[in-house]
């Protein structure tokens, strides 16, 4: 070889390609992991918001009704009036899986209502939010 030749050898070119591939692979893996983690956290946040919305609606009804039935089924939470009152039904939630299953007559003036509300993602059953809940009403004399 002549001393005044410039350029890259094949070994140098292969080394650069390997380094670029490694850096690209690390960046791609990091991005993939962060996007998956972001998706899971977004779903958890949606579950928490759903639980909060259901509990807020339930608290509102608990404070204005004399008697109601709380029905928690797998894909729906509803409240209805007791038998001796005019017909009424409100769906509090129907976008996720709910639990524990319950069909309870509630009379707010007789005491507080305690239960654990579970909200589970439909596509990933491992993602569940459990909210211990106590629904209260001001005691009037």
Coordinates of C-alpha atoms in Angstrom, one line a residue:
X1 CA 0.0 0.0 0.0
X2 CA 1.1 3.5 -0.7
X3 CA 1.5 5.9 2.3
X4 CA -0.7 8.6 0.8
X5 CA -3.9 6.5 0.4
X6 CA -6.9 7.6 2.4
X7 CA -10.2 5.9 3.0
X8 CA -11.7 3.2 5.2
X9 CA -10.8 -0.4 5.2
X10 CA -13.4 -3.1 5.1
X11 CA -12.8 -4.0 8.8
X12 CA -13.3 -0.3 9.8
X13 CA -16.5 -0.2 7.8
X14 CA -17.8 -3.4 9.4
X15 CA -16.9 -2.1 12.9
X16 CA -18.9 1.1 12.3
X17 CA -21.9 -0.9 11.0
X18 CA -21.8 -3.2 14.1
X19 CA -21.6 -0.1 16.5
X20 CA -24.5 1.6 14.7
X21 CA -26.6 -1.6 14.8
X22 CA -25.9 -2.0 18.6
X23 CA -26.8 1.6 19.3
X24 CA -30.0 1.4 17.2
X25 CA -31.0 -1.9 18.9
X26 CA -30.5 -0.4 22.4
X27 CA -32.6 2.7 21.4
X28 CA -35.3 0.6 19.8
X29 CA -35.5 -1.7 22.9
X30 CA -35.7 1.3 25.3
X31 CA -38.5 2.9 23.2
X32 CA -40.4 -0.3 23.0
X33 CA -40.3 -0.9 26.8
X34 CA -41.2 2.7 27.6
X35 CA -44.2 2.6 25.2
X36 CA -45.5 -0.7 26.7
X37 CA -45.1 0.7 30.2
X38 CA -46.9 3.9 29.2
X39 CA -49.8 1.9 27.8
X40 CA -50.1 -0.1 31.1
X41 CA -50.0 3.0 33.2
X42 CA -52.6 4.7 31.0
X43 CA -54.9 1.7 31.4
X44 CA -54.4 1.7 35.2
X45 CA -55.3 5.4 35.3
X46 CA -58.5 4.7 33.3
X47 CA -59.4 2.0 35.8
X48 CA -58.9 4.4 38.7
X49 CA -60.9 7.1 37.0
X50 CA -63.8 4.7 36.3
X51 CA -63.8 3.5 40.0
X52 CA -63.8 7.1 41.2
X53 CA -66.6 8.0 38.8
X54 CA -68.8 5.1 39.9
X55 CA -68.2 5.9 43.6
X56 CA -69.0 9.5 43.1
X57 CA -72.3 8.7 41.3
X58 CA -73.1 6.2 44.1
X59 CA -72.4 8.7 46.8
X60 CA -74.7 11.2 45.1
X61 CA -77.5 8.7 45.0
X62 CA -76.9 7.5 48.5
X63 CA -77.4 11.0 49.9
X64 CA -80.7 11.7 48.1
X65 CA -82.5 8.3 48.2
X66 CA -84.3 6.7 51.0
X67 CA -83.8 3.2 49.7
X68 CA -82.2 1.6 46.6
X69 CA -80.8 -1.6 45.3
X70 CA -77.1 -1.8 44.4
X71 CA -76.4 -4.4 41.8
X72 CA -72.8 -5.2 40.7
X73 CA -72.5 -7.6 37.9
X74 CA -69.6 -8.6 35.8
X75 CA -70.0 -5.9 33.1
X76 CA -72.4 -3.4 34.7
X77 CA -73.1 -1.6 37.9
X78 CA -76.7 -0.4 38.4
X79 CA -78.9 1.1 41.0
X80 CA -82.7 0.8 41.1
X81 CA -85.4 1.9 43.5
X82 CA -86.8 -0.4 46.2
X83 CA -90.1 -2.1 45.5
X84 CA -92.3 0.4 47.1
X85 CA -90.9 3.4 45.2
X86 CA -91.4 4.6 41.6
X87 CA -89.4 2.7 38.9
X88 CA -85.9 4.0 38.5
X89 CA -82.7 2.6 37.1
X90 CA -79.3 4.2 36.5
X91 CA -76.3 2.5 35.0
X92 CA -73.2 3.7 37.0
X93 CA -70.6 1.9 34.9
X94 CA -70.5 -0.6 32.0
X95 CA -67.1 -0.1 30.3
X96 CA -65.0 -2.6 32.3
X97 CA -65.3 -5.7 34.4
X98 CA -66.6 -5.1 37.9
X99 CA -66.6 -7.0 41.2
X100 CA -67.3 -8.4 43.7
X101 CA -70.7 -9.4 42.5
X102 CA -73.4 -7.9 44.7
X103 CA -77.2 -7.4 44.8
X104 CA -77.9 -5.5 48.0
X105 CA -80.8 -3.5 49.3
X106 CA -79.4 -0.3 50.9
X107 CA -81.2 2.0 53.2
X108 CA -78.9 5.0 53.7
X109 CA -80.6 6.3 56.9
X110 CA -79.9 3.0 58.7
X111 CA -76.2 3.0 58.4
X112 CA -73.1 3.3 56.2
X113 CA -72.4 1.0 53.3
X114 CA -68.9 -0.7 53.0
X115 CA -67.6 -2.7 50.1
X116 CA -64.5 -3.1 48.0
X117 CA -65.0 -2.0 44.4
X118 CA -62.9 -3.9 41.9
X119 CA -62.5 -2.6 38.3
X120 CA -60.7 -4.9 35.9
X121 CA -59.5 -4.2 32.3
X122 CA -61.3 -6.3 29.7
X123 CA -58.3 -6.9 27.6
X124 CA -55.8 -7.6 30.4
X125 CA -57.4 -9.3 33.4
X126 CA -54.1 -8.8 35.4
X127 CA -54.8 -5.0 35.5
X128 CA -57.2 -4.5 38.4
X129 CA -57.9 -1.6 40.7
X130 CA -59.5 -2.2 44.1
X131 CA -60.9 0.7 46.0
X132 CA -62.1 0.1 49.6
X133 CA -65.3 2.2 49.8
X134 CA -67.5 3.4 52.6
X135 CA -70.6 5.4 51.4
X136 CA -72.0 7.6 54.2
X137 CA -74.8 10.0 54.8
X138 CA -75.2 12.8 57.2
X139 CA -77.3 11.8 60.1
X140 CA -80.4 14.0 60.6
X141 CA -82.4 14.0 63.7

